[in-house]
Coordinates of C-alpha atoms in Angstrom, one line a residue:
M1151 CA 100.6 39.5 128.6
F1152 CA 104.2 40.2 130.1
L1153 CA 104.5 37.4 132.4
S1154 CA 102.7 35.6 129.9
F1155 CA 105.6 35.8 127.1
L1156 CA 108.1 35.5 130.1
R1157 CA 106.7 32.1 130.6
F1158 CA 107.3 31.4 127.1
A1159 CA 110.3 32.5 126.9
L1160 CA 111.5 30.4 129.5
D1161 CA 110.6 27.0 128.5
D1162 CA 111.2 25.8 125.7
Q1163 CA 107.9 23.2 125.9
C1164 CA 105.5 26.2 126.5
P1165 CA 103.2 26.9 123.5
V1166 CA 103.1 30.7 121.9
P1167 CA 101.4 32.6 124.8
E1168 CA 97.5 34.1 123.1
H1169 CA 96.3 37.4 121.9
I1170 CA 100.4 37.4 121.4
E1171 CA 99.7 39.4 118.5
E1172 CA 98.5 42.3 120.5
M1173 CA 102.0 42.4 122.5
D1174 CA 103.1 46.0 123.0
W1175 CA 107.1 44.8 121.7
D1176 CA 108.1 48.3 122.8
A1177 CA 106.7 48.1 126.2
L1178 CA 107.9 44.6 126.8
L1179 CA 111.4 45.8 126.3
E1180 CA 111.0 49.1 128.6
F1181 CA 110.3 46.3 131.0
G1182 CA 112.9 43.7 130.5
Q1183 CA 115.2 46.3 131.1
S1184 CA 113.8 47.5 134.2
Q1185 CA 114.0 44.2 135.1
T1186 CA 117.6 43.8 133.4
I1187 CA 115.7 40.1 131.6
V1188 CA 115.9 41.3 128.2
G1189 CA 118.4 38.2 127.3
V1190 CA 115.8 35.8 128.5
L1191 CA 112.7 37.8 126.7
Y1192 CA 114.5 37.7 123.8
H1193 CA 115.5 34.2 124.0
G1194 CA 111.5 34.3 124.0
L1195 CA 111.7 36.4 120.8
K1196 CA 113.6 33.9 118.9
K1197 CA 110.8 31.4 119.1
L1198 CA 109.0 33.5 117.1
E1199 CA 110.7 33.1 113.8
Q1200 CA 108.4 31.3 111.7
H1201 CA 105.4 32.9 113.5
P1202 CA 102.8 35.3 111.8
S1203 CA 103.0 37.8 114.9
R1204 CA 106.8 38.2 114.9
P1205 CA 107.0 42.7 114.9
D1206 CA 108.7 43.8 112.3
K1207 CA 112.1 43.8 111.4
Y1208 CA 112.4 47.5 112.7
K1209 CA 111.4 46.6 116.3
I1210 CA 113.8 43.5 116.4
I1211 CA 116.8 45.4 115.1
E1212 CA 116.2 47.5 117.9
W1213 CA 115.5 44.5 120.0
F1214 CA 118.2 42.2 118.5
S1215 CA 121.1 45.5 119.1
A1216 CA 119.5 45.5 123.4
N1217 CA 120.3 41.8 123.4
E1218 CA 124.0 41.9 121.5
E1219 CA 124.9 44.1 124.5
I1220 CA 123.7 41.1 126.9
V1221 CA 125.9 38.8 124.9
R1222 CA 129.1 41.3 124.9
E1223 CA 129.3 42.6 128.7
N1224 CA 128.8 38.2 129.4
Q1225 CA 131.5 37.0 127.0
R1226 CA 133.9 39.7 129.1
V1227 CA 132.6 38.6 132.2
N1228 CA 133.1 35.1 131.5
R1229 CA 137.2 36.4 130.2
A1230 CA 137.5 38.4 133.6
A1231 CA 136.0 35.3 136.2
A1232 CA 138.2 32.5 134.0
K1233 CA 141.1 35.1 134.6
V1234 CA 140.3 36.4 138.3
T1235 CA 139.6 33.0 139.5
Y1236 CA 143.0 30.9 137.4
L1237 CA 145.4 34.2 139.4
L1238 CA 144.3 33.7 142.7
Y1239 CA 145.2 30.3 142.6
K1240 CA 147.8 30.1 140.3
K1241 CA 149.7 33.0 141.9
E1242 CA 148.6 32.3 145.6
G1243 CA 147.4 28.8 146.0
I1244 CA 143.3 30.4 147.0
K1245 CA 141.1 28.2 145.9
A1246 CA 138.3 30.1 144.9
C1247 CA 134.4 30.0 143.5
L1248 CA 132.3 32.3 141.7
L1249 CA 128.6 32.8 143.7
K1250 CA 126.5 33.5 141.6
G1251 CA 126.6 35.8 138.1
Q1252 CA 128.1 33.2 135.7
G1253 CA 128.1 30.4 137.2
N1254 CA 124.1 31.8 137.4
A1255 CA 124.0 31.6 133.6
L1256 CA 125.5 28.4 133.1
M1257 CA 122.1 26.9 133.9
Y1258 CA 120.3 29.3 131.7
P1259 CA 119.5 27.2 127.8
D1260 CA 121.7 30.0 126.2
P1261 CA 124.3 31.1 128.9
M1262 CA 124.4 34.4 127.3
M1263 CA 120.4 35.0 127.6
R1264 CA 121.5 36.7 131.1
T1265 CA 122.4 40.5 132.2
S1266 CA 125.7 39.8 133.5
G1267 CA 126.3 41.9 136.6
D1268 CA 129.9 41.8 139.7
I1269 CA 132.1 39.0 140.3
D1270 CA 131.8 37.1 143.2
L1271 CA 134.2 35.7 145.0
W1272 CA 134.2 33.1 147.6
T1273 CA 137.5 31.5 148.6
N1274 CA 138.8 28.9 151.0
L1275 CA 140.9 31.2 153.1
S1276 CA 139.9 32.5 156.6
T1277 CA 138.9 35.6 157.3
D1278 CA 142.2 37.1 159.4
D1279 CA 144.1 35.6 155.9
L1280 CA 142.0 37.4 153.2
L1281 CA 142.5 40.3 155.4
R1282 CA 146.1 39.5 155.2
Y1283 CA 146.1 39.2 151.2
I1284 CA 144.2 41.7 150.5
M1285 CA 146.3 43.9 152.8
R1286 CA 149.0 43.0 150.8
V1287 CA 147.9 42.8 147.5
S1288 CA 145.4 45.9 147.6
P1289 CA 146.6 47.6 151.1
D1290 CA 142.9 50.8 149.8
S1291 CA 140.2 48.2 148.9
D1292 CA 137.1 49.1 151.4
I1293 CA 136.4 46.4 153.5
E1294 CA 132.5 46.0 154.3
Y1295 CA 130.5 44.0 156.2
H1296 CA 130.2 39.9 154.4
H1297 CA 132.9 41.5 151.2
I1298 CA 136.3 43.3 150.4
D1299 CA 136.5 45.5 146.9
F1300 CA 139.5 43.7 144.9
P1301 CA 139.9 46.2 142.0
V1302 CA 142.0 43.6 139.0
F1303 CA 139.8 45.6 136.3
D1304 CA 139.0 48.8 134.9
D1305 CA 136.5 47.6 133.8
T1306 CA 135.2 44.3 136.4
V1307 CA 133.8 44.9 139.9
V1308 CA 135.2 41.9 141.7
E1309 CA 134.6 41.5 145.2
I1310 CA 136.2 38.7 147.2
H1311 CA 133.4 37.2 150.3
I1312 CA 133.7 36.9 153.5
I1313 CA 131.1 35.4 153.6
P1314 CA 128.3 34.5 151.8
S1315 CA 125.2 35.9 151.8
F1316 CA 123.9 37.2 155.6
M1317 CA 120.1 37.4 156.9
G1318 CA 118.9 41.0 158.8
N1319 CA 118.2 38.4 162.6
L1320 CA 121.7 37.7 163.8
F1321 CA 120.8 35.5 166.1
Y1322 CA 118.9 33.0 162.8
E1323 CA 122.5 34.7 160.4
R1324 CA 125.2 32.7 163.2
R1325 CA 123.1 29.7 162.1
L1326 CA 123.4 30.3 158.8
R1327 CA 127.0 31.3 158.7
K1328 CA 127.7 27.7 160.4
Y1329 CA 126.0 26.4 158.2
F1330 CA 128.7 27.9 155.5
D1331 CA 131.7 26.7 157.5
E1332 CA 129.9 23.6 157.5
V1333 CA 129.8 22.7 154.0
K1334 CA 133.1 25.6 152.7
G1335 CA 134.7 22.7 151.9
E1336 CA 132.7 21.0 149.0
Q1337 CA 132.3 24.5 147.0
F1338 CA 135.5 24.4 145.3
R1339 CA 135.5 20.5 144.1
S1340 CA 133.6 21.8 140.7
I1341 CA 135.2 23.3 137.1
V1342 CA 133.2 23.9 134.4
S1343 CA 133.8 25.8 131.5
L1344 CA 132.4 29.2 130.7
P1345 CA 131.3 29.8 126.9
D1346 CA 133.4 30.2 124.1
N1347 CA 136.8 28.7 125.3
A1348 CA 136.3 31.4 127.8
G1349 CA 138.5 29.4 130.2
K1350 CA 137.2 27.5 133.7
I1351 CA 135.9 28.8 136.8
C1352 CA 134.5 26.5 140.2
V1353 CA 130.9 26.8 140.9
P1354 CA 129.7 26.0 144.4
T1355 CA 127.6 22.8 144.5
D1356 CA 123.2 22.5 143.6
S1357 CA 122.1 22.2 147.8
F1358 CA 124.0 25.0 148.9
N1359 CA 123.5 27.2 145.8
R1360 CA 119.4 26.4 147.0
I1361 CA 120.2 28.1 150.5
F1362 CA 122.7 30.4 149.8
Q1363 CA 120.4 32.2 146.9
L1364 CA 117.6 32.2 148.4
S1365 CA 119.2 34.4 151.8
H1366 CA 120.4 36.6 149.2
V1367 CA 116.6 37.1 147.3
M1368 CA 115.6 37.6 150.8
H1369 CA 117.9 39.8 152.3
H1370 CA 117.9 41.7 149.1
F1371 CA 113.4 42.5 149.3
F1372 CA 114.6 43.3 152.9
F1373 CA 116.9 45.7 151.5
E1374 CA 116.1 47.5 148.7
G1375 CA 114.0 45.1 146.6
V1376 CA 114.9 42.4 144.8
G1377 CA 113.8 42.1 140.4
L1378 CA 113.2 38.7 138.8
R1379 CA 116.6 38.8 136.8
Q1380 CA 117.6 36.7 139.9
V1381 CA 114.3 34.8 140.9
I1382 CA 114.9 33.5 136.7
D1383 CA 118.0 32.1 138.0
Y1384 CA 116.2 30.5 141.1
Y1385 CA 114.0 29.4 138.6
Y1386 CA 116.2 27.7 136.4
L1387 CA 118.5 26.2 140.1
L1388 CA 115.1 24.4 140.9
R1389 CA 114.5 23.0 137.6
R1390 CA 117.8 21.0 137.7
G1391 CA 116.4 18.7 140.1
F1392 CA 117.1 17.2 143.1
T1393 CA 116.1 14.0 145.5
E1394 CA 113.3 13.8 147.9
E1395 CA 116.1 13.7 150.5
E1396 CA 117.9 16.5 149.2
R1397 CA 114.8 18.3 149.4
Q1398 CA 113.7 17.1 153.0
A1399 CA 117.2 18.4 154.6
D1400 CA 116.4 21.6 152.1
V1401 CA 113.1 21.8 154.0
K1402 CA 114.6 21.3 158.2
L1403 CA 117.6 24.0 157.3
L1404 CA 115.2 25.9 155.6
K1405 CA 113.1 25.7 158.9
R1406 CA 116.3 26.3 160.7
L1407 CA 117.5 29.7 159.2
N1408 CA 114.2 30.6 160.0
M1409 CA 113.4 31.1 155.7
K1410 CA 110.4 28.5 155.6
K1411 CA 108.3 31.1 154.3
F1412 CA 110.3 33.3 152.3
A1413 CA 110.8 30.8 150.5
A1414 CA 107.3 29.5 150.5
A1415 CA 106.2 32.8 149.3
M1416 CA 108.6 32.1 146.5
M1417 CA 107.7 29.1 145.5
W1418 CA 104.3 30.4 144.9
V1419 CA 105.8 32.9 142.0
L1420 CA 107.7 30.6 140.8
H1421 CA 104.8 28.3 139.8
E1422 CA 102.2 30.5 140.0
Q1423 CA 103.9 33.3 137.5
L1424 CA 106.8 32.1 135.6
G1425 CA 105.5 28.2 135.4
L1426 CA 107.5 26.1 137.1
D1427 CA 106.0 23.0 137.3
K1428 CA 105.1 21.8 140.5
Q1429 CA 107.9 18.6 141.1
Y1430 CA 110.8 21.1 141.6
L1431 CA 109.3 23.1 144.5
L1432 CA 111.2 23.1 147.8
V1433 CA 107.6 23.0 150.0
E1434 CA 104.2 24.3 149.4
P1435 CA 103.5 28.0 148.3
N1436 CA 102.0 30.4 150.6
E1437 CA 99.8 32.3 148.2
K1438 CA 99.0 35.9 150.5
V1439 CA 102.7 36.1 151.1
G1440 CA 104.0 35.0 147.6
R1441 CA 101.0 37.9 145.9
M1442 CA 102.7 40.2 148.6
L1443 CA 106.7 39.5 147.3
F1444 CA 105.8 39.1 143.5
D1445 CA 103.9 42.7 143.8
E1446 CA 107.2 44.0 145.4
I1447 CA 109.1 42.4 143.1
M1448 CA 107.1 43.9 140.2
K1449 CA 107.4 47.4 141.8
A1450 CA 111.4 47.7 142.4
G1451 CA 112.6 46.2 139.5
N1452 CA 116.4 44.4 140.1
F1453 CA 117.1 45.8 143.1
G1454 CA 115.0 47.8 143.3
R1455 CA 115.5 51.0 141.1
S1456 CA 112.4 51.6 139.5
D1457 CA 111.3 52.1 143.0
D1458 CA 110.7 55.6 143.8
R1459 CA 108.5 54.8 146.6
Y1460 CA 111.7 54.5 148.6
A1461 CA 115.2 57.0 147.9
F1462 CA 117.8 55.9 149.5
K1463 CA 120.9 57.5 146.8
G1464 CA 122.0 60.5 148.1
K1465 CA 120.7 60.1 151.9
S1466 CA 123.2 59.7 155.1
V1467 CA 123.5 56.0 156.5
Y1468 CA 121.0 57.6 159.4
T1469 CA 118.7 58.8 157.4
Q1470 CA 119.0 55.1 155.3
Y1471 CA 118.6 53.3 157.8
F1472 CA 115.2 54.8 158.8
V1473 CA 114.2 54.0 155.6
E1474 CA 114.4 51.2 155.1
I1475 CA 113.1 50.8 158.9
Y1476 CA 110.1 52.5 157.5
R1477 CA 109.5 50.2 154.2
N1478 CA 110.2 47.3 156.0
L1479 CA 107.2 47.6 158.2
H1480 CA 105.0 47.0 155.8
Y1481 CA 105.7 43.1 156.1
A1482 CA 106.2 43.6 159.9
W1483 CA 103.3 40.9 159.9
Q1484 CA 104.8 38.0 158.4
F1485 CA 108.6 38.8 159.2
P1486 CA 109.2 39.7 162.2
S1487 CA 111.6 38.5 163.0
E1488 CA 113.3 40.1 159.9
T1489 CA 112.0 43.1 160.2
L1490 CA 111.1 44.3 163.9
W1491 CA 113.6 42.4 166.0
G1492 CA 116.4 42.2 163.3
R1493 CA 117.2 44.7 160.6
P1494 CA 116.6 48.0 163.3
V1495 CA 119.3 46.0 165.3
S1496 CA 121.2 44.7 162.7
R1497 CA 122.4 47.8 161.2
W1498 CA 124.2 49.0 164.1
W1499 CA 126.3 45.6 164.9
H1500 CA 127.3 45.6 160.8
M1501 CA 128.4 49.0 161.7
F1502 CA 130.5 47.9 164.3
Y1503 CA 131.9 45.4 162.8
K1504 CA 132.9 46.6 160.0
W1505 CA 135.0 48.8 161.9
K1506 CA 136.6 45.5 163.6
L1507 CA 137.6 44.9 160.5
R1508 CA 139.4 47.9 158.9
R1509 CA 140.5 48.2 162.6
K1510 CA 142.3 44.5 162.1
A1511 CA 143.3 45.2 158.5
K1512 CA 145.4 48.7 158.8
R1513 CA 147.0 46.5 162.0
L1514 CA 147.9 43.8 159.3
K1515 CA 148.7 46.4 156.7
A1516 CA 151.5 48.2 159.5

């Protein structure tokens, strides 16, 4: 019932689900909160304005209140995203594009229906130049493997990415990094306006997003879990369309990055569970792996926060390492390069590489 309503909410051409009068609106709201998609579901609820099975006014008020909070957060984060990208360029001459987040929201029928998150930026700076800049303006920033904290706001997390995303298998990550380097210059040309005159931001190309955002979902699937919000982002991205030539280029790259099987699983989820038309699928869906992926999405919730099977929070780095290995062994048969030959090794490389970055930053700071 929840999924049929989600399909109805996603697609304005989708008919009202059967047996809508049996909907448990409280349980649906709880489901939306666990998956961080309340705004999407509320979009569907608004389409029932003249329907006899619309919930009573008290439940509508509850849904309205939850959605208004999402709208206010979007307005705040939109202003912050426009401000930080403007200041970077105006004061420092640094070009920055917004990864995911408020850029993804613009692909939705209503940009305010997507739950906002952090502001993730990718700049035209090299790694060394980025470190120099950060050490000059924010010398106490925390440096991670693929991003650096950029504390410019008290109420909004901003991260500047060294690379947009990464993989568990270092061999394929090297290829992914090479792809990012090859297309980097193209990602700072598309300027778009945010709702309510909040300002303008730069967003990446659709062709870049089809690879990058899938790698992002794949990373989180193997790291902590992934929810429907990221899947819905990809749903609306693919619905923007692409040519057959572009599709073939994407498939060739997905094979080279060893992401084709995960892409096939995602296509099954998008088509069978969310109702995405086959014309928008990049590869042929894989039902077996797709069912496994969808089952984990439903259990894990947004970034695994609803998953009580594997507890990472509060544990030491080393304990988290073994919990992650144990968790990923469940997917080893389908994805051995990530779970067996990748992440158990790459986690140590991440620690070493972070140490190198932080050491270099200290030298630049001095």
